[in-house]
Each structure stands twice: as structure tokens, then as C-alpha cells.
Short mmCIF file of C-alpha atoms and ligand atoms in Angstrom, two decimals:
data_model
loop_
_atom_site.label_atom_id
_atom_site.label_comp_id
_atom_site.label_asym_id
_atom_site.label_seq_id
_atom_site.Cartn_x
_atom_site.Cartn_y
_atom_site.Cartn_z
CA MET A 1 1.96 32.03 -9.03
CA SER A 2 3.68 33.10 -12.22
CA TYR A 3 6.72 31.25 -13.42
CA THR A 4 7.50 33.76 -16.13
CA GLY A 5 9.48 36.90 -15.72
CA VAL A 6 11.34 35.41 -12.77
CA LYS A 7 14.74 36.98 -12.33
CA HIS A 8 17.28 34.19 -12.56
CA LEU A 9 20.10 34.32 -10.12
CA THR A 10 23.33 32.91 -11.44
CA LYS A 11 25.38 30.56 -9.34
CA ALA A 12 27.79 33.46 -8.81
CA ASP A 13 24.93 35.61 -7.46
CA ARG A 14 23.78 32.89 -5.12
CA LEU A 15 27.01 32.00 -3.41
CA PRO A 16 27.88 35.47 -2.13
CA ARG A 17 24.31 35.84 -0.83
CA LEU A 18 24.54 32.57 1.05
CA PHE A 19 27.95 33.54 2.32
CA ARG A 20 26.66 36.97 3.35
CA TYR A 21 23.79 35.32 5.20
CA TYR A 22 25.95 33.03 7.24
CA SER A 23 28.61 35.65 7.96
CA THR A 24 26.02 38.23 9.09
CA LYS A 25 24.30 35.52 11.13
CA ARG A 26 27.53 34.84 12.95
CA SER A 27 27.94 38.56 13.66
CA GLY A 28 24.38 38.58 15.04
CA LYS A 29 22.91 40.97 12.42
CA ASN A 30 20.55 38.46 10.83
CA VAL A 31 18.81 37.03 13.85
CA PRO A 32 15.31 35.88 12.82
CA PRO A 33 12.60 38.42 13.81
CA GLY A 34 11.23 37.86 17.26
CA GLY A 35 13.81 35.13 17.76
CA GLN A 36 11.55 32.73 15.88
CA TYR A 37 12.90 29.43 14.69
CA ARG A 38 13.38 29.08 10.94
CA SER A 39 14.13 25.66 9.50
CA PRO A 40 16.95 25.32 6.96
CA TRP A 41 14.28 25.03 4.21
CA LYS A 42 12.69 28.33 5.28
CA ILE A 43 16.05 30.05 5.47
CA ILE A 44 16.92 28.91 1.94
CA LYS A 45 13.49 30.04 0.70
CA ASP A 46 13.86 33.45 2.31
CA GLU A 47 17.30 33.90 0.85
CA PHE A 48 16.68 32.67 -2.68
CA THR A 49 13.75 34.53 -4.07
CA ASN A 50 13.62 32.51 -7.31
CA LEU A 51 13.37 29.11 -5.70
CA ASP A 52 9.90 28.65 -7.17
CA GLY A 53 11.15 29.19 -10.73
CA PRO A 54 12.81 26.97 -13.32
CA LEU A 55 16.49 26.26 -13.12
CA PRO A 56 18.88 28.99 -14.31
CA THR A 57 20.39 27.69 -17.53
CA ASP A 58 23.88 27.53 -16.07
CA LEU A 59 22.62 24.90 -13.64
CA ILE A 60 21.00 22.59 -16.23
CA PRO A 61 22.42 19.14 -15.47
CA ARG A 62 24.48 17.44 -18.16
CA GLU A 63 23.57 13.95 -17.00
CA VAL A 64 20.57 12.56 -15.08
CA ASP A 65 19.11 9.20 -14.12
CA ALA A 66 15.64 10.12 -15.38
CA LEU A 67 14.67 12.78 -17.90
CA VAL A 68 10.93 13.56 -17.99
CA ILE A 69 9.64 15.18 -21.20
CA GLY A 70 6.57 17.31 -20.42
CA GLY A 71 5.52 18.92 -17.16
CA GLY A 72 1.73 18.48 -17.25
CA LEU A 73 0.15 16.35 -14.57
CA VAL A 74 1.59 13.09 -15.90
CA GLY A 75 5.17 14.44 -16.04
CA SER A 76 4.81 16.19 -12.67
CA SER A 77 3.55 12.99 -11.09
CA VAL A 78 6.30 10.82 -12.63
CA ALA A 79 8.96 13.22 -11.32
CA PHE A 80 7.29 13.27 -7.89
CA TRP A 81 7.10 9.49 -7.50
CA LEU A 82 10.66 8.90 -8.70
CA LYS A 83 11.85 11.17 -5.90
CA HIS A 84 9.22 10.23 -3.32
CA LEU A 85 9.95 6.51 -3.43
CA HIS A 86 13.74 7.01 -3.21
CA PRO A 87 14.54 10.67 -2.51
CA LYS A 88 18.30 10.29 -2.64
CA ALA A 89 18.75 7.46 -5.13
CA PHE A 90 17.77 9.16 -8.33
CA SER A 91 18.53 12.41 -10.12
CA VAL A 92 15.49 13.66 -12.03
CA ALA A 93 15.13 16.49 -14.55
CA LEU A 94 11.87 17.61 -16.12
CA VAL A 95 11.75 19.54 -19.40
CA GLU A 96 8.73 21.74 -20.10
CA ARG A 97 8.54 24.16 -23.03
CA ASP A 98 5.66 26.27 -21.69
CA LEU A 99 5.66 26.93 -17.97
CA THR A 100 2.39 28.87 -18.29
CA TYR A 101 0.79 25.58 -19.48
CA SER A 102 -1.36 27.61 -21.89
CA ARG A 103 -2.11 24.61 -24.16
CA ALA A 104 -1.51 21.71 -21.75
CA SER A 105 -4.52 19.41 -21.36
CA SER A 106 -3.94 19.21 -17.64
CA MET A 107 -4.69 22.91 -17.23
CA LEU A 108 -7.69 22.99 -19.52
CA SER A 109 -9.46 19.80 -18.46
CA ALA A 110 -12.60 19.49 -16.39
CA GLY A 111 -10.67 17.99 -13.45
CA GLY A 112 -13.07 15.08 -12.88
CA VAL A 113 -12.44 11.95 -10.81
CA ARG A 114 -14.70 8.94 -11.25
CA HIS A 115 -14.47 5.33 -10.19
CA GLN A 116 -16.81 4.06 -12.88
CA PHE A 117 -14.88 2.26 -15.62
CA SER A 118 -15.31 -1.17 -17.17
CA VAL A 119 -11.60 -2.16 -17.09
CA PRO A 120 -10.57 -3.05 -13.50
CA GLU A 121 -7.14 -1.37 -13.72
CA ASN A 122 -8.83 1.93 -14.63
CA VAL A 123 -11.02 1.62 -11.51
CA GLN A 124 -7.93 0.91 -9.40
CA LEU A 125 -6.11 3.95 -10.81
CA SER A 126 -9.12 6.14 -9.99
CA LEU A 127 -9.45 4.75 -6.46
CA PHE A 128 -5.81 5.56 -5.89
CA ALA A 129 -6.36 9.10 -7.17
CA THR A 130 -9.07 9.60 -4.55
CA GLU A 131 -6.89 8.14 -1.82
CA PHE A 132 -4.00 10.40 -2.83
CA LEU A 133 -6.14 13.55 -2.98
CA ARG A 134 -7.70 12.71 0.37
CA ASN A 135 -4.22 12.54 1.90
CA ILE A 136 -2.65 15.22 -0.26
CA LYS A 137 -1.19 17.07 2.72
CA GLN A 138 0.77 13.97 3.65
CA TYR A 139 2.12 13.51 0.14
CA LEU A 140 2.70 17.05 -1.08
CA SER A 141 3.18 19.34 1.91
CA VAL A 142 6.45 21.19 1.84
CA LEU A 143 8.13 21.86 5.15
CA ASP A 144 7.41 25.42 6.25
CA GLU A 145 5.10 26.33 3.35
CA GLU A 146 2.47 28.49 5.00
CA ASP A 147 -0.49 26.94 3.14
CA PRO A 148 -0.76 23.16 2.89
CA PRO A 149 -1.75 21.94 -0.57
CA ASP A 150 -5.44 22.10 -1.34
CA VAL A 151 -6.86 21.25 -4.77
CA LYS A 152 -10.45 22.32 -3.93
CA PHE A 153 -12.06 18.91 -4.32
CA ASN A 154 -15.83 19.05 -4.92
CA HIS A 155 -17.50 15.81 -3.89
CA HIS A 156 -20.18 14.81 -6.38
CA GLY A 157 -21.01 11.39 -7.77
CA TYR A 158 -21.01 10.62 -11.49
CA LEU A 159 -24.34 9.42 -12.83
CA PHE A 160 -24.14 7.11 -15.85
CA LEU A 161 -27.45 6.48 -17.61
CA ALA A 162 -28.05 3.43 -19.84
CA PRO A 163 -30.85 2.11 -22.06
CA GLN A 164 -32.44 -1.34 -21.73
CA ASP A 165 -29.94 -3.17 -23.98
CA LYS A 166 -26.97 -1.95 -21.88
CA ALA A 167 -28.53 -2.70 -18.48
CA GLU A 168 -26.88 -6.09 -17.97
CA GLU A 169 -23.44 -4.68 -18.82
CA LEU A 170 -23.91 -1.86 -16.33
CA VAL A 171 -24.88 -4.33 -13.57
CA ALA A 172 -21.64 -6.27 -14.22
CA HIS A 173 -19.52 -3.10 -14.19
CA VAL A 174 -21.03 -1.87 -10.92
CA LYS A 175 -20.41 -5.27 -9.31
CA MET A 176 -16.75 -5.24 -10.36
CA GLN A 177 -16.28 -1.59 -9.26
CA ASN A 178 -17.71 -2.32 -5.81
CA GLU A 179 -15.61 -5.48 -5.43
CA LEU A 180 -12.52 -3.35 -6.01
CA GLY A 181 -13.53 -0.95 -3.22
CA ALA A 182 -15.60 1.71 -4.99
CA ARG A 183 -19.03 2.67 -3.64
CA ILE A 184 -21.35 2.73 -6.63
CA LYS A 185 -25.11 2.41 -6.41
CA PHE A 186 -27.08 0.68 -9.15
CA LEU A 187 -30.38 2.46 -9.84
CA THR A 188 -33.46 1.11 -11.59
CA LYS A 189 -35.70 3.46 -13.53
CA ASP A 190 -37.99 3.93 -10.49
CA LYS A 191 -35.08 4.76 -8.22
CA LEU A 192 -33.63 7.15 -10.80
CA ALA A 193 -36.97 8.96 -11.00
CA GLN A 194 -37.13 9.23 -7.21
CA GLN A 195 -33.61 10.54 -6.74
CA PHE A 196 -33.38 12.73 -9.86
CA PRO A 197 -36.96 13.83 -10.60
CA TRP A 198 -35.74 16.46 -13.08
CA LEU A 199 -34.44 13.84 -15.54
CA ASN A 200 -36.34 12.74 -18.64
CA LEU A 201 -36.01 8.93 -18.48
CA GLN A 202 -37.98 8.07 -21.60
CA ASP A 203 -35.15 6.11 -23.29
CA VAL A 204 -33.30 5.20 -20.07
CA GLU A 205 -33.72 2.00 -18.08
CA VAL A 206 -30.96 2.04 -15.45
CA GLY A 207 -28.20 4.15 -13.97
CA SER A 208 -25.12 3.93 -11.76
CA TYR A 209 -24.23 6.62 -9.26
CA GLY A 210 -21.03 7.19 -7.28
CA LEU A 211 -21.64 7.51 -3.55
CA GLN A 212 -18.13 8.30 -2.39
CA GLY A 213 -14.82 9.64 -3.65
CA GLU A 214 -15.99 10.97 -7.02
CA GLY A 215 -16.10 14.64 -8.03
CA TRP A 216 -13.77 17.23 -9.48
CA PHE A 217 -10.89 19.44 -8.43
CA ASP A 218 -8.73 22.26 -9.78
CA PRO A 219 -5.96 20.61 -11.85
CA TRP A 220 -3.83 23.78 -11.80
CA LEU A 221 -3.61 23.60 -8.02
CA LEU A 222 -2.41 20.01 -8.30
CA ILE A 223 0.29 20.93 -10.87
CA LYS A 224 1.38 23.75 -8.57
CA SER A 225 1.50 21.46 -5.52
CA PHE A 226 3.53 18.83 -7.41
CA PHE A 227 5.84 21.61 -8.64
CA GLN A 228 6.59 22.90 -5.15
CA LYS A 229 7.11 19.42 -3.76
CA ASN A 230 9.31 18.41 -6.69
CA ILE A 231 11.47 21.50 -6.30
CA SER A 232 11.88 20.70 -2.61
CA TYR A 233 12.87 17.12 -3.58
CA GLY A 234 15.57 18.47 -5.90
CA VAL A 235 13.93 17.83 -9.28
CA SER A 236 15.60 20.05 -11.91
CA TYR A 237 12.91 21.94 -13.85
CA ILE A 238 14.22 22.95 -17.25
CA HIS A 239 12.41 25.57 -19.29
CA GLY A 240 12.97 24.38 -22.85
CA GLU A 241 11.82 22.09 -25.62
CA LEU A 242 13.07 18.65 -26.51
CA ASP A 243 14.55 19.13 -29.97
CA ARG A 244 16.07 15.71 -30.73
CA PHE A 245 17.77 12.66 -29.33
CA ASN A 246 21.34 11.51 -29.84
CA PHE A 247 22.06 7.81 -30.30
CA LYS A 248 24.95 5.56 -29.41
CA SER A 249 25.95 2.82 -31.80
CA GLN A 250 26.47 -0.60 -30.27
CA ALA A 251 27.37 -3.93 -31.88
CA VAL A 252 24.84 -6.71 -31.17
CA SER A 253 24.93 -10.31 -32.31
CA SER A 254 22.56 -11.39 -35.05
CA GLY A 255 22.16 -14.73 -36.86
CA THR A 256 24.93 -13.82 -39.30
CA GLY A 257 27.40 -12.09 -36.99
CA TYR A 258 27.42 -8.66 -35.40
CA ILE A 259 25.45 -5.64 -36.54
CA ASP A 260 25.44 -2.06 -35.27
CA LYS A 261 22.30 -0.78 -33.63
CA ASN A 262 21.58 2.77 -32.48
CA TYR A 263 20.45 3.15 -28.89
CA LEU A 264 19.11 6.27 -27.21
CA ASP A 265 21.78 8.07 -25.29
CA SER A 266 21.02 11.74 -24.71
CA ALA A 267 18.56 14.52 -25.44
CA VAL A 268 19.17 17.93 -26.99
CA ILE A 269 17.04 20.65 -25.40
CA ASN A 270 16.41 24.06 -26.92
CA GLY A 271 16.64 26.25 -23.83
CA GLU A 272 14.49 29.34 -23.35
CA ASP A 273 17.67 31.42 -23.75
CA GLY A 274 18.07 30.17 -27.35
CA ASN A 275 20.98 27.83 -26.55
CA GLU A 276 21.09 24.06 -26.96
CA TYR A 277 21.73 21.83 -23.95
CA GLY A 278 22.73 18.20 -24.17
CA ILE A 279 21.52 15.93 -21.36
CA LYS A 280 22.63 12.33 -21.07
CA PHE A 281 20.11 10.04 -19.35
CA SER A 282 19.62 6.49 -18.12
CA HIS A 283 15.86 6.67 -18.69
CA VAL A 284 13.69 9.07 -20.62
CA ILE A 285 9.95 9.19 -19.94
CA ASN A 286 7.55 10.47 -22.58
CA CYS A 287 4.97 12.60 -20.75
CA ALA A 288 4.22 14.94 -23.64
CA GLY A 289 0.44 14.40 -23.53
CA PRO A 290 -1.19 15.15 -26.90
CA TRP A 291 2.31 15.63 -28.43
CA ALA A 292 3.59 12.23 -27.25
CA GLY A 293 3.51 10.82 -30.80
CA GLU A 294 5.96 13.54 -31.94
CA VAL A 295 8.33 12.86 -29.05
CA ALA A 296 8.28 9.12 -29.85
CA ARG A 297 9.09 9.86 -33.52
CA LYS A 298 12.16 11.81 -32.42
CA ALA A 299 13.31 8.55 -30.82
CA THR A 300 12.79 6.80 -34.23
CA ILE A 301 9.72 4.98 -32.89
CA GLY A 302 7.63 4.48 -36.00
CA THR A 303 10.37 5.63 -38.38
CA GLY A 304 13.33 3.34 -37.63
CA ASN A 305 14.59 0.46 -39.79
CA ASP A 306 14.45 -2.22 -37.12
CA VAL A 307 11.24 -4.27 -37.10
CA ASP A 308 10.56 -3.21 -33.48
CA LEU A 309 10.75 0.41 -34.57
CA ALA A 310 8.24 0.13 -37.40
CA PHE A 311 5.14 0.73 -35.28
CA PRO A 312 4.52 4.37 -34.26
CA LEU A 313 3.10 5.50 -30.94
CA PRO A 314 -0.53 5.99 -32.04
CA VAL A 315 -1.17 9.02 -29.80
CA THR A 316 -2.40 12.21 -31.47
CA PRO A 317 -4.15 15.38 -30.30
CA ARG A 318 -7.92 15.51 -30.63
CA LYS A 319 -9.73 18.74 -29.84
CA ARG A 320 -12.66 18.86 -27.43
CA PHE A 321 -14.84 21.83 -26.39
CA VAL A 322 -16.04 22.72 -22.91
CA TYR A 323 -19.08 25.03 -22.85
CA VAL A 324 -20.12 27.11 -19.84
CA VAL A 325 -23.88 27.67 -19.64
CA ASN A 326 -26.12 29.49 -17.24
CA CYS A 327 -29.55 28.26 -16.33
CA PRO A 328 -31.41 29.57 -13.26
CA ASN A 329 -33.86 26.64 -13.48
CA GLY A 330 -31.16 23.97 -13.54
CA PRO A 331 -31.04 21.15 -10.98
CA GLY A 332 -28.69 23.17 -8.72
CA LEU A 333 -26.59 21.86 -5.88
CA GLU A 334 -27.69 18.26 -6.19
CA THR A 335 -26.55 17.93 -9.82
CA PRO A 336 -24.39 14.83 -10.28
CA VAL A 337 -21.78 14.69 -13.04
CA LEU A 338 -24.25 13.47 -15.62
CA ILE A 339 -23.03 11.14 -18.39
CA ASP A 340 -25.73 10.83 -21.00
CA PRO A 341 -25.88 7.70 -23.21
CA ALA A 342 -25.84 10.02 -26.26
CA GLY A 343 -22.25 11.05 -25.42
CA VAL A 344 -22.95 14.37 -23.70
CA TYR A 345 -21.87 15.33 -20.14
CA PHE A 346 -23.10 18.02 -17.77
CA ARG A 347 -22.08 19.24 -14.32
CA ARG A 348 -22.48 22.17 -11.97
CA GLU A 349 -19.79 24.89 -11.95
CA GLY A 350 -19.87 27.10 -8.88
CA LEU A 351 -23.04 28.26 -7.18
CA GLY A 352 -24.46 30.91 -9.52
CA GLY A 353 -26.58 28.70 -11.78
CA ASN A 354 -23.60 27.91 -14.03
CA TYR A 355 -22.85 24.50 -15.49
CA ILE A 356 -20.22 23.09 -17.83
CA CYS A 357 -21.02 20.62 -20.57
CA GLY A 358 -19.63 19.06 -23.72
CA GLY A 359 -19.68 15.98 -25.86
CA THR A 360 -17.79 13.65 -28.14
CA PRO A 361 -18.21 14.46 -31.84
CA SER A 362 -18.77 11.70 -34.37
CA GLU A 363 -15.70 10.77 -36.49
CA ASP A 364 -16.98 12.83 -39.42
CA ARG A 365 -17.23 15.92 -37.16
CA GLU A 366 -13.78 15.59 -35.57
CA PRO A 367 -12.57 19.23 -35.36
CA SER A 368 -9.26 20.36 -36.83
CA THR A 369 -6.43 20.44 -34.28
CA GLU A 370 -4.53 23.26 -35.97
CA ASP A 371 -5.46 25.68 -33.21
CA LEU A 372 -7.70 25.91 -30.15
CA SER A 373 -10.55 27.78 -31.87
CA ILE A 374 -14.07 26.85 -30.73
CA ASP A 375 -16.90 25.39 -32.77
CA TYR A 376 -20.09 26.93 -31.36
CA SER A 377 -22.25 25.11 -33.91
CA PHE A 378 -21.34 21.82 -32.19
CA PHE A 379 -22.95 23.19 -29.04
CA GLU A 380 -26.06 24.39 -30.87
CA GLU A 381 -26.51 21.24 -32.94
CA ALA A 382 -25.32 18.40 -30.72
CA VAL A 383 -24.92 19.37 -27.05
CA LYS A 384 -27.78 21.80 -26.35
CA PRO A 385 -30.62 19.76 -27.91
CA GLN A 386 -29.57 16.61 -26.03
CA LEU A 387 -29.31 18.47 -22.70
CA GLU A 388 -32.70 20.11 -23.19
CA TYR A 389 -34.15 16.71 -23.97
CA ARG A 390 -32.62 15.03 -20.91
CA ILE A 391 -33.26 17.91 -18.48
CA PRO A 392 -36.43 19.70 -19.61
CA THR A 393 -35.94 22.56 -17.10
CA LEU A 394 -32.82 23.61 -19.03
CA LYS A 395 -35.01 25.10 -21.78
CA ASN A 396 -33.74 28.62 -21.00
CA LEU A 397 -30.07 27.83 -20.81
CA LYS A 398 -27.69 30.51 -22.11
CA LEU A 399 -24.22 29.90 -23.44
CA LYS A 400 -21.84 32.13 -21.46
CA SER A 401 -18.38 31.10 -22.63
CA ALA A 402 -16.36 28.17 -23.88
CA TRP A 403 -12.83 26.86 -24.15
CA SER A 404 -11.14 24.04 -25.98
CA CYS A 405 -8.43 21.58 -25.12
CA TYR A 406 -6.53 18.66 -26.66
CA HIS A 407 -7.07 15.04 -25.69
CA ASP A 408 -4.00 12.78 -25.75
CA TYR A 409 -5.92 10.33 -27.92
CA ASN A 410 -4.74 6.76 -28.48
CA GLU A 411 -5.98 5.96 -32.00
CA PHE A 412 -5.44 2.22 -31.44
CA ASP A 413 -7.86 1.54 -28.58
CA GLU A 414 -8.29 4.82 -26.65
CA ASN A 415 -6.41 3.46 -23.64
CA LEU A 416 -3.27 4.06 -21.62
CA VAL A 417 0.16 3.16 -23.04
CA ILE A 418 2.68 2.57 -20.26
CA GLY A 419 6.05 0.91 -19.94
CA ARG A 420 9.27 0.43 -21.87
CA HIS A 421 9.60 0.43 -25.63
CA PRO A 422 10.60 -3.07 -26.83
CA PHE A 423 13.68 -1.80 -28.72
CA HIS A 424 14.61 1.43 -26.92
CA ASN A 425 14.45 -0.11 -23.49
CA ASN A 426 15.34 3.14 -21.73
CA PHE A 427 12.41 5.00 -23.36
CA LEU A 428 9.21 4.75 -21.29
CA PHE A 429 5.67 5.72 -22.26
CA ALA A 430 3.09 7.35 -19.98
CA ASN A 431 0.64 8.32 -22.71
CA GLY A 432 -2.72 7.99 -24.39
CA LEU A 433 -4.97 8.37 -21.37
CA GLY A 434 -7.38 10.48 -23.41
CA GLY A 435 -10.15 11.81 -21.23
CA HIS A 436 -8.84 10.69 -17.87
CA ALA A 437 -5.16 11.48 -17.29
CA VAL A 438 -5.91 14.19 -14.77
CA GLN A 439 -7.08 11.55 -12.32
CA HIS A 440 -4.92 8.64 -13.56
CA SER A 441 -1.71 10.68 -13.72
CA ILE A 442 -1.24 10.04 -10.00
CA GLY A 443 -1.22 6.23 -10.26
CA VAL A 444 0.58 6.26 -13.61
CA GLY A 445 3.43 8.29 -12.08
CA ARG A 446 3.77 5.78 -9.26
CA ALA A 447 3.67 2.87 -11.74
CA ILE A 448 6.49 4.39 -13.85
CA ALA A 449 8.62 4.88 -10.73
CA GLU A 450 8.01 1.25 -9.71
CA LEU A 451 8.90 0.02 -13.17
CA ILE A 452 12.18 1.92 -13.18
CA MET A 453 13.16 1.13 -9.60
CA ALA A 454 11.80 -2.39 -9.15
CA GLU A 455 11.62 -3.51 -12.80
CA ASP A 456 7.94 -4.35 -12.30
CA PHE A 457 4.54 -2.85 -11.46
CA LYS A 458 4.11 -3.29 -7.71
CA SER A 459 0.89 -1.53 -6.68
CA ILE A 460 -1.39 -1.92 -9.72
CA ASP A 461 -0.45 -4.38 -12.45
CA LEU A 462 -0.57 -2.31 -15.64
CA SER A 463 1.40 -4.75 -17.79
CA LYS A 464 -1.45 -5.26 -20.23
CA PHE A 465 -1.22 -1.57 -21.24
CA GLY A 466 2.28 -2.00 -22.70
CA PHE A 467 3.38 -0.88 -26.17
CA ASP A 468 3.78 -4.54 -27.26
CA ARG A 469 -0.01 -4.89 -27.42
CA PHE A 470 0.10 -2.83 -30.62
CA LEU A 471 2.48 -5.36 -32.17
CA ARG A 472 0.19 -8.25 -31.09
CA ASN A 473 -2.93 -6.37 -32.21
CA ASP A 474 -4.37 -6.81 -28.73
CA PHE A 475 -7.13 -4.28 -28.07
CA ILE A 476 -8.24 -3.15 -24.62
CA ASN A 477 -11.91 -2.35 -24.62
CA GLU A 478 -12.89 0.28 -22.04
CA GLU A 479 -16.65 0.61 -22.41
CA MET A 480 -17.08 3.57 -20.06
CA ILE A 481 -15.06 6.10 -22.03
CA THR A 482 -16.85 9.43 -22.20
C1 LIG B 501 -12.17 18.86 -22.65
C2 LIG B 501 -11.38 17.90 -21.80
C3 LIG B 501 -11.83 17.58 -20.54
C4 LIG B 501 -11.13 16.68 -19.76
N1 LIG B 501 -11.60 16.36 -18.53
C5 LIG B 501 -10.94 15.46 -17.78
C6 LIG B 501 -11.46 15.08 -16.51
O1 LIG B 501 -12.51 15.53 -16.10
N2 LIG B 501 -10.76 14.17 -15.79
C7 LIG B 501 -9.59 13.61 -16.24
O2 LIG B 501 -9.01 12.78 -15.55
N3 LIG B 501 -9.06 13.97 -17.44
C8 LIG B 501 -9.71 14.86 -18.22
N4 LIG B 501 -9.23 15.20 -19.45
C9 LIG B 501 -8.01 14.56 -19.92
C10 LIG B 501 -6.77 15.19 -19.39
O3 LIG B 501 -6.84 16.59 -19.53
C11 LIG B 501 -5.53 14.70 -20.12
O4 LIG B 501 -5.59 13.31 -20.29
C12 LIG B 501 -4.30 15.02 -19.27
O5 LIG B 501 -4.30 16.35 -18.88
C13 LIG B 501 -3.03 14.73 -20.00
O6 LIG B 501 -1.97 15.11 -19.14
P1 LIG B 501 -0.50 15.11 -19.66
O7 LIG B 501 0.37 15.55 -18.56
O8 LIG B 501 -0.23 13.80 -20.32
O9 LIG B 501 -0.54 16.18 -20.87
P2 LIG B 501 -0.46 17.77 -20.81
O10 LIG B 501 -1.12 18.32 -19.63
O11 LIG B 501 -0.90 18.27 -22.15
O12 LIG B 501 1.09 18.02 -20.65
C14 LIG B 501 2.00 17.72 -21.68
C15 LIG B 501 3.10 18.77 -21.60
O13 LIG B 501 4.18 18.37 -22.45
C16 LIG B 501 4.77 19.54 -22.95
N5 LIG B 501 5.54 19.16 -24.15
C17 LIG B 501 5.08 18.56 -25.26
N6 LIG B 501 6.08 18.34 -26.12
C18 LIG B 501 7.20 18.84 -25.54
C19 LIG B 501 8.56 18.93 -25.95
N7 LIG B 501 8.98 18.49 -27.15
N8 LIG B 501 9.46 19.50 -25.11
C20 LIG B 501 9.05 19.98 -23.90
N9 LIG B 501 7.78 19.93 -23.47
C21 LIG B 501 6.86 19.37 -24.28
C22 LIG B 501 3.60 20.45 -23.26
O14 LIG B 501 3.98 21.80 -23.30
C23 LIG B 501 2.65 20.14 -22.09
O15 LIG B 501 2.75 21.07 -21.04
C24 LIG B 501 -9.92 16.10 -20.25
C25 LIG B 501 -9.45 16.45 -21.51
C26 LIG B 501 -10.17 17.33 -22.30
C27 LIG B 501 -9.67 17.66 -23.67
#
């Protein structure tokens, strides 16, 4: 589906059409073909051809309860949950500057879901992602849409390999994951050799393998399904870019009397038509992915005079490459999503002997984020040799293509930042998930909605991922980051 080039109907265009529909219906001229029943939703869809597009600029709301900045998977999920939990209670608008999502991480990611993390909350978020995707028709079906949502989930376990000195840690992680409801099998070297005879296990002692609920899906299909559901829930999609925030001055008491402080009040959006639109909000949610640090700066986070505003949101873009290789002698259908201890991953892509792979560069090889150009030497020097070492049958692999994509990287501890800012209480973060927001966006969206509606996390307690941990210098150590 293309969101560009959609002809926008103005309000004036719409009303006469609706009027025409009902008046012709009364006169009997617009009886549905074959006398078939059409629900009100279907009738509206048939009548308004641009219902799948962004809002015409004359309908951009001037005031909303929640303004979501960024329409990748995190923003789409936040908007969905705010409406899903209380469809009528909340007005929600989502601002996205690029409705083709050409640079959004959500579109360009590998779409993987895994339950294997070392921090329990990350496991819980992943388990919820699986539960949601399993029941996606229940959550995201739109009345009278011909095709129910389908994100093409491929079931395949992740296989983490570890050397001798990490074996004990892996045992503890697998125990915790299984206690939380995952189904992960711990494998000794013998068992690994039996199940995956094509692996070179020279420097490997143990492994952990997902038996259920892990795999990958098409993230674009999930964005699209959220989009359709959100439109049907009445979320206002605005095609534009957040330019700046406006502040409201308020007197607050201090030790020596009253001082004026500036609180966030409204956003100024540069619309696709070149005009500026002011939107007042009760809450604004930063879902700008790799650009979340910039959005926070616009709210004076990291640049303000107040002590609570001194610390910036430490989320920046980091570029990663995904390489597509072909190898007729590869392990084929039974390939797990392989996570090598040297920081390289590998998984099957389709059925024609194709695989995708990539790796994490060392700090001194971090690529420039100026554009999305691809470093092929990283493949030749770091990824290919390690894959050929681990899977000797890959000796003849051929590089077919590649793409690159930005991580929303949390420089502080590479983990999620969620919740309210300590000073700008109506500014919420849903950022810094790095390599796993495609799967965690689903639970993060629900958590944001709970926080706004119930003032607390209800389903998964994510309070330790708050912004205040930066001020306390409290690191979260996720050992299974890939
Ligand atoms: C190579 C690679 C592979 C990955 N594989 C996986 C995986 O297998 N599994 C997994 O779970 N995760 C994976 N990830 C991570 C995942 O892609 C990201 O964490 C996730 O997509 C981030 O989603 P998001 O919605 O926060 O950001 P995005 O999808 O980038 O969306 C942010 C949106 O905000 C918009 N925006 C920004 N600023 C503004 C503004 N001022 N005004 C209006 N709009 C704005 C942007 O246009 C963009 O569309 C991978 C990442 C990379 C780089």
C-alpha cells in the first residue's frame, strides 16, 4: 500500500459525498449489490477512498490528549494501546515525517523475536510480543477488512553459543527464562554436535536454543496492520515533522520565594504542505527511534538551565549492515537464528539458499551515520571469516546484496528508556531499545498506555528503565545484547 500520492479530500468534498450517499440510498439508487449487507465501517470505506491515508491538513487537530512523535513500530504501538485500552477516553495524534518509512529502523530491521535475554523484563517483553503476534487477528483485525492481519511469522529458535567461561552464566539465564514461561533448551557440546552437526564447536562449550515462540516476521506488515487499526480507532495521522515545542511559564515555589519555570505546552509541526501547525497536548511521547535524542533536545532535555534538565537523552543513531548471502551448501531449512560468541549472527532468508547475516563492529570501527551507505569491507574482514569458521560448509558463500539501518542506541547502558521525564512530566520516553524494538515495541506501547492511564506499569514492571537511572548512574546490564 502506498501512502504517498493519495488525493486528499477536503472536508467540503467529503460532506456532499456523504450527503449524496444517504440521499441516493433513500431514493433506492445506491442499494448494495446483490442486496448484501455492508456494515457502517464498510460503507464509510467504500465512500471515502482516502481513508487509508494521512489526515488532510485542514483536519489536523489543534489539541489532543496524547501526541506521538514518530510512526515506526514503537509510535504505532503506543498509539494503538492508548486507543485499545480506552477507545473513547483519549484523543491521539501521531506525527510522522516520512510515511514511506525509507529510513525508519522498523522497516529495515531483521524482524527477529527471541526470548533469550539476561534481564527478566526483556524476556517478559519478548514473551508478550509472541503472545500478541499469535493472537494478532484478535488485536488488529479491522471490521470488514477482507484480509485479516498476517505478519508472516517464521518459527525458528535462536541458538546462542558460549565458550567454557560463559557456561555458568548461560545456565542461569536459561533457568530464569524458563521460569518466566519461555521454552529454552540448554545444550552441552555433545548435544550441540548431535543437533547441529554442521557447526564447528572448537571454541564452544554450551548453547541455548529456543523451542517455541521465537523466529522472525515482516515488520512492514506489522506497521501496516497497526496503521489500519489505528485509523479505525480514530488516531489522527499527521504527515509532518516536529519542528519545536512551545512552553508555558508557571510560577513555582522555591526556598526563596516563587520562580518562573517553563513547562511543555504544545508542539509546532511542519506539515507536508509547507505550513506550520500548532498542537496543544496533555502528553507527548517520544517515539522518534534513532532521532529520539534530537526530539528530547527540542524539549530542552539536556540543554535547559534547571538541574533536572542538564542530562541529555543519551540515544543516538548507530549504523548497522545486513548482508544477504547465497550458499547452496548452507544448513538449509533447519538453520536456527545463530548468535555467534564473536558477535556475528546468521539466519535463513527464504528457501533459495539465501541467508542474512551481520555483526557488531568494535568501537574503533563504528561506521559514520551521515548516510546509509554500506561498508562491504566489514563483511569481508569481520563477518565472512567468522561465518566460514563457524560453518565450514559456507566456504562458497557469495554476497548478493546488502542494506543498512540505524539502531536507536542508548549510549549509557544500551537499554530501554521508558517513562516520564523528571522535570517535563508530560514528556514520556519510549526509546533506546537498540537491537530489539521491533519485538519490544508491542509491550512498550502497552506500558506507556498504562503509565498514562493508570499512572503505573500494570502488566510488566518497567520502572527500573526510567530516565532517573541516568541521574543516579544506575546501569542496567543486559548480557545477551547482540
Ligand atoms: C540491522 C538491524 C537489525 C535489527 N533487527 C532487529 C530484530 O531482529 N528484532 C528487533 O526486535 N529489533 C531489531 N532491530 C532494532 C529495531 O529495528 C529498532 O529498535 C526499532 O525499529 C526502533 O523502532 P522505532 O519505532 O523506535 O524507530 P523507527 O522505526 O526508526 O521510527 C522512528 C520514526 O520517527 C520518525 N521521526 C523522527 N524524528 C521525527 C520528527 N522530528 N518528526 C516526525 N517524525 C520523526 C522517523 O521518520 C521514523 O519513521 C534491528 C536494528 C538494526 C539496525
